Amino acid sequence: PVKEGDRLLPAVGPSPTDKRLASDRTAMPVFLLLVKANLEGIASISVKENNVWCIDANDGTGGPVREAITVDPNDELELEGSRGTANFIIRWDKKSKSQSYINVIRHPDVRDMTADDSGQWVPMLALECRGIEPVNWRPTTDLSCVSVGGTTFDGPPDGDRPGPEFSPGEMDWAGFDEEAGEAMAIMGLEWEWRPAP
């Protein structure tokens, strides 16, 4: 699990660059972001639509970590020497011709977290990676939640129904569903990356 102070991008929906499921692809490494938290007064947590993820990553060989890169599922960046596109592209060595890249993809294991999942690991994002490996997620306002009373909280922090917001060192969130008169809480947010099965 990642320690407090670190942060990253799901795709509950498909990447705009490729609508196929991960299982339809040839062997490209896929990493799942698994999230765990204790929930109170919350029916479900999901990733905001078109969320831009902030992650730390390395080249997959234990090399230097590039911190706070952003992966936007709506970006369609062209790969050199290919007709393909990616949501994020990097060259680890400026002299190298090879590009490493990430695409946000649909994956059959990715789903919302429900009240029954409280305290359990849930895969909420899938990244297809070539020459790059995610090592950390930097959560901020990536998630939305639905209270047990049925109200959705996904607005900006200063809005009427603000969604959960996290910051380095603060992995708890509390809200209040005025319509249902119920307190809500997400406590002890944790995450880890695992290769997809």
CSV table of C-alpha atoms in Angstrom, one decimal:
chain,number,residue,atom,x,y,z
A,1,PRO,CA,0.0,0.0,0.0
A,2,VAL,CA,1.1,3.6,-0.7
A,3,LYS,CA,1.9,5.7,2.3
A,4,GLU,CA,0.2,9.0,3.0
A,5,GLY,CA,1.6,11.9,1.0
A,6,ASP,CA,1.8,10.3,-2.4
A,7,ARG,CA,-0.9,10.5,-5.6
A,8,LEU,CA,-2.7,9.2,-9.9
A,9,LEU,CA,-6.1,8.1,-13.1
A,10,PRO,CA,-10.1,4.9,-14.1
A,11,ALA,CA,-11.5,4.1,-16.6
A,12,VAL,CA,-14.9,2.9,-15.8
A,13,GLY,CA,-15.4,3.7,-19.5
A,14,PRO,CA,-13.3,3.1,-22.5
A,15,SER,CA,-10.2,5.0,-23.6
A,16,PRO,CA,-11.2,7.2,-26.5
A,17,THR,CA,-8.3,5.8,-28.4
A,18,ASP,CA,-9.4,2.1,-28.2
A,19,LYS,CA,-12.8,0.7,-27.3
A,20,ARG,CA,-11.6,-2.9,-27.0
A,21,LEU,CA,-11.3,-4.7,-23.7
A,22,ALA,CA,-7.9,-5.5,-22.3
A,23,SER,CA,-8.5,-9.2,-23.0
A,24,ASP,CA,-8.9,-8.4,-26.7
A,25,ARG,CA,-5.3,-7.0,-26.9
A,26,THR,CA,-2.0,-8.6,-27.6
A,27,ALA,CA,0.4,-8.9,-24.7
A,28,MET,CA,0.8,-5.4,-23.4
A,29,PRO,CA,1.3,-5.1,-19.6
A,30,VAL,CA,-1.8,-3.9,-17.8
A,31,PHE,CA,-1.7,-2.5,-14.3
A,32,LEU,CA,-4.7,-2.3,-12.0
A,33,LEU,CA,-5.1,0.4,-9.3
A,34,LEU,CA,-6.6,-1.3,-6.3
A,35,VAL,CA,-8.2,1.0,-3.7
A,36,LYS,CA,-9.2,0.3,-0.1
A,37,ALA,CA,-11.1,2.4,2.5
A,38,ASN,CA,-13.5,2.2,5.3
A,39,LEU,CA,-16.9,3.7,4.4
A,40,GLU,CA,-19.6,5.1,6.6
A,41,GLY,CA,-22.9,6.4,5.2
A,42,ILE,CA,-21.7,5.8,1.7
A,43,ALA,CA,-23.4,3.4,-0.8
A,44,SER,CA,-20.7,3.6,-3.5
A,45,ILE,CA,-17.6,5.3,-4.7
A,46,SER,CA,-16.7,5.7,-8.3
A,47,VAL,CA,-14.1,7.4,-10.5
A,48,LYS,CA,-15.3,10.7,-11.9
A,49,GLU,CA,-16.0,10.6,-15.6
A,50,ASN,CA,-13.0,11.8,-17.7
A,51,ASN,CA,-10.9,12.0,-14.6
A,52,VAL,CA,-7.3,13.2,-15.2
A,53,TRP,CA,-5.0,11.0,-13.1
A,54,CYS,CA,-1.8,12.1,-11.4
A,55,ILE,CA,0.7,9.3,-10.8
A,56,ASP,CA,4.3,8.6,-10.3
A,57,ALA,CA,6.0,6.1,-12.6
A,58,ASN,CA,9.3,4.6,-13.6
A,59,ASP,CA,10.6,2.7,-16.6
A,60,GLY,CA,9.8,-0.7,-15.1
A,61,THR,CA,13.4,-1.6,-14.4
A,62,GLY,CA,13.6,0.2,-11.1
A,63,GLY,CA,15.1,3.3,-12.6
A,64,PRO,CA,14.4,6.9,-11.5
A,65,VAL,CA,10.8,7.8,-10.7
A,66,ARG,CA,9.1,10.5,-12.6
A,67,GLU,CA,6.7,12.2,-10.1
A,68,ALA,CA,3.3,13.7,-10.7
A,69,ILE,CA,2.7,12.9,-14.3
A,70,THR,CA,-0.8,13.4,-15.6
A,71,VAL,CA,-2.7,10.9,-17.7
A,72,ASP,CA,-5.8,12.2,-19.4
A,73,PRO,CA,-8.1,9.6,-21.0
A,74,ASN,CA,-9.2,12.2,-23.5
A,75,ASP,CA,-5.7,12.9,-24.8
A,76,GLU,CA,-4.9,11.2,-28.1
A,77,LEU,CA,-1.2,11.7,-28.5
A,78,GLU,CA,0.4,10.3,-31.7
A,79,LEU,CA,3.1,7.7,-31.3
A,80,GLU,CA,6.1,8.2,-33.6
A,81,GLY,CA,6.5,5.6,-36.4
A,82,SER,CA,3.0,4.2,-35.7
A,83,ARG,CA,-0.6,4.9,-36.4
A,84,GLY,CA,-1.4,4.4,-32.7
A,85,THR,CA,-2.1,6.9,-30.1
A,86,ALA,CA,-1.6,7.1,-26.3
A,87,ASN,CA,-3.0,9.1,-23.4
A,88,PHE,CA,0.6,9.8,-22.1
A,89,ILE,CA,4.0,9.5,-23.8
A,90,ILE,CA,7.5,9.9,-22.3
A,91,ARG,CA,11.1,9.4,-23.4
A,92,TRP,CA,13.2,8.3,-20.5
A,93,ASP,CA,16.4,9.3,-22.3
A,94,LYS,CA,16.2,12.3,-24.6
A,95,LYS,CA,18.7,10.6,-27.0
A,96,SER,CA,16.5,7.5,-27.2
A,97,LYS,CA,14.2,7.0,-30.2
A,98,SER,CA,11.8,4.7,-28.3
A,99,GLN,CA,8.7,6.1,-26.6
A,100,SER,CA,7.1,4.7,-23.5
A,101,TYR,CA,3.4,5.3,-23.1
A,102,ILE,CA,0.2,4.7,-21.1
A,103,ASN,CA,-3.4,4.2,-22.2
A,104,VAL,CA,-6.4,4.2,-19.8
A,105,ILE,CA,-8.4,1.1,-20.8
A,106,ARG,CA,-11.6,-0.8,-19.9
A,107,HIS,CA,-10.9,-3.9,-18.0
A,108,PRO,CA,-13.4,-6.6,-16.8
A,109,ASP,CA,-12.2,-6.4,-13.2
A,110,VAL,CA,-12.5,-2.6,-12.9
A,111,ARG,CA,-15.6,-1.5,-10.9
A,112,ASP,CA,-17.1,0.9,-8.4
A,113,MET,CA,-16.5,0.3,-4.7
A,114,THR,CA,-19.7,-0.4,-2.7
A,115,ALA,CA,-20.6,-0.3,1.0
A,116,ASP,CA,-20.0,-4.1,1.0
A,117,ASP,CA,-16.4,-3.5,-0.1
A,118,SER,CA,-15.6,-1.4,3.0
A,119,GLY,CA,-12.1,-2.3,4.0
A,120,GLN,CA,-11.5,-4.5,0.9
A,121,TRP,CA,-9.3,-4.0,-2.1
A,122,VAL,CA,-11.2,-3.0,-5.2
A,123,PRO,CA,-9.7,-2.5,-8.7
A,124,MET,CA,-10.9,1.0,-9.9
A,125,LEU,CA,-8.5,1.8,-12.8
A,126,ALA,CA,-6.6,-0.1,-15.6
A,127,LEU,CA,-3.6,1.3,-17.4
A,128,GLU,CA,-2.0,-0.4,-20.4
A,129,CYS,CA,1.7,0.4,-20.2
A,130,ARG,CA,4.6,0.0,-22.5
A,131,GLY,CA,8.1,0.8,-21.2
A,132,ILE,CA,6.6,2.5,-18.1
A,133,GLU,CA,5.2,1.2,-14.8
A,134,PRO,CA,3.0,3.1,-12.3
A,135,VAL,CA,4.4,3.1,-8.8
A,136,ASN,CA,2.1,5.6,-7.0
A,137,TRP,CA,-1.2,7.4,-7.2
A,138,ARG,CA,-1.7,11.0,-6.0
A,139,PRO,CA,-5.4,11.2,-5.1
A,140,THR,CA,-7.1,14.6,-5.0
A,141,THR,CA,-10.6,15.0,-6.4
A,142,ASP,CA,-10.6,11.8,-8.6
A,143,LEU,CA,-13.6,10.1,-6.9
A,144,SER,CA,-17.3,10.8,-6.5
A,145,CYS,CA,-19.6,9.0,-4.0
A,146,VAL,CA,-23.3,8.3,-3.5
A,147,SER,CA,-24.7,8.5,0.0
A,148,VAL,CA,-26.9,5.7,1.5
A,149,GLY,CA,-29.7,8.2,1.0
A,150,GLY,CA,-29.0,8.2,-2.8
A,151,THR,CA,-27.5,11.7,-3.2
A,152,THR,CA,-24.5,12.0,-5.5
A,153,PHE,CA,-21.5,14.0,-4.3
A,154,ASP,CA,-19.2,14.8,-7.2
A,155,GLY,CA,-19.0,18.6,-7.3
A,156,PRO,CA,-16.0,20.8,-6.9
A,157,PRO,CA,-14.7,21.4,-3.3
A,158,ASP,CA,-16.6,24.8,-3.1
A,159,GLY,CA,-19.8,23.5,-4.7
A,160,ASP,CA,-23.2,22.4,-3.2
A,161,ARG,CA,-22.4,18.7,-3.2
A,162,PRO,CA,-18.6,18.5,-3.2
A,163,GLY,CA,-17.1,15.1,-4.0
A,164,PRO,CA,-14.4,13.5,-1.8
A,165,GLU,CA,-11.1,15.4,-1.7
A,166,PHE,CA,-7.8,14.1,-0.5
A,167,SER,CA,-4.4,15.7,-0.1
A,168,PRO,CA,-0.9,14.5,0.9
A,169,GLY,CA,-1.1,13.5,4.6
A,170,GLU,CA,-4.9,13.5,4.6
A,171,MET,CA,-6.5,10.3,3.5
A,172,ASP,CA,-9.8,10.8,5.2
A,173,TRP,CA,-12.9,12.6,3.9
A,174,ALA,CA,-16.1,13.6,5.7
A,175,GLY,CA,-19.4,14.9,4.3
A,176,PHE,CA,-23.0,15.3,5.2
A,177,ASP,CA,-26.1,14.3,3.3
A,178,GLU,CA,-28.6,17.0,4.4
A,179,GLU,CA,-31.5,15.4,2.5
A,180,ALA,CA,-31.1,12.2,4.4
A,181,GLY,CA,-29.7,13.7,7.6
A,182,GLU,CA,-26.7,11.3,7.4
A,183,ALA,CA,-23.0,11.8,8.0
A,184,MET,CA,-20.6,10.3,5.4
A,185,ALA,CA,-17.0,9.3,5.7
A,186,ILE,CA,-14.2,7.7,3.7
A,187,MET,CA,-11.5,6.7,6.2
A,188,GLY,CA,-7.9,5.4,5.7
A,189,LEU,CA,-7.8,5.5,1.9
A,190,GLU,CA,-5.0,3.2,0.7
A,191,TRP,CA,-4.0,2.0,-2.8
A,192,GLU,CA,-1.6,-0.3,-4.5
A,193,TRP,CA,-0.7,-1.2,-8.1
A,194,ARG,CA,-0.8,-4.8,-9.3
A,195,PRO,CA,-0.3,-6.4,-12.7
A,196,ALA,CA,-3.6,-7.5,-14.1
A,197,PRO,CA,-4.2,-11.3,-14.0
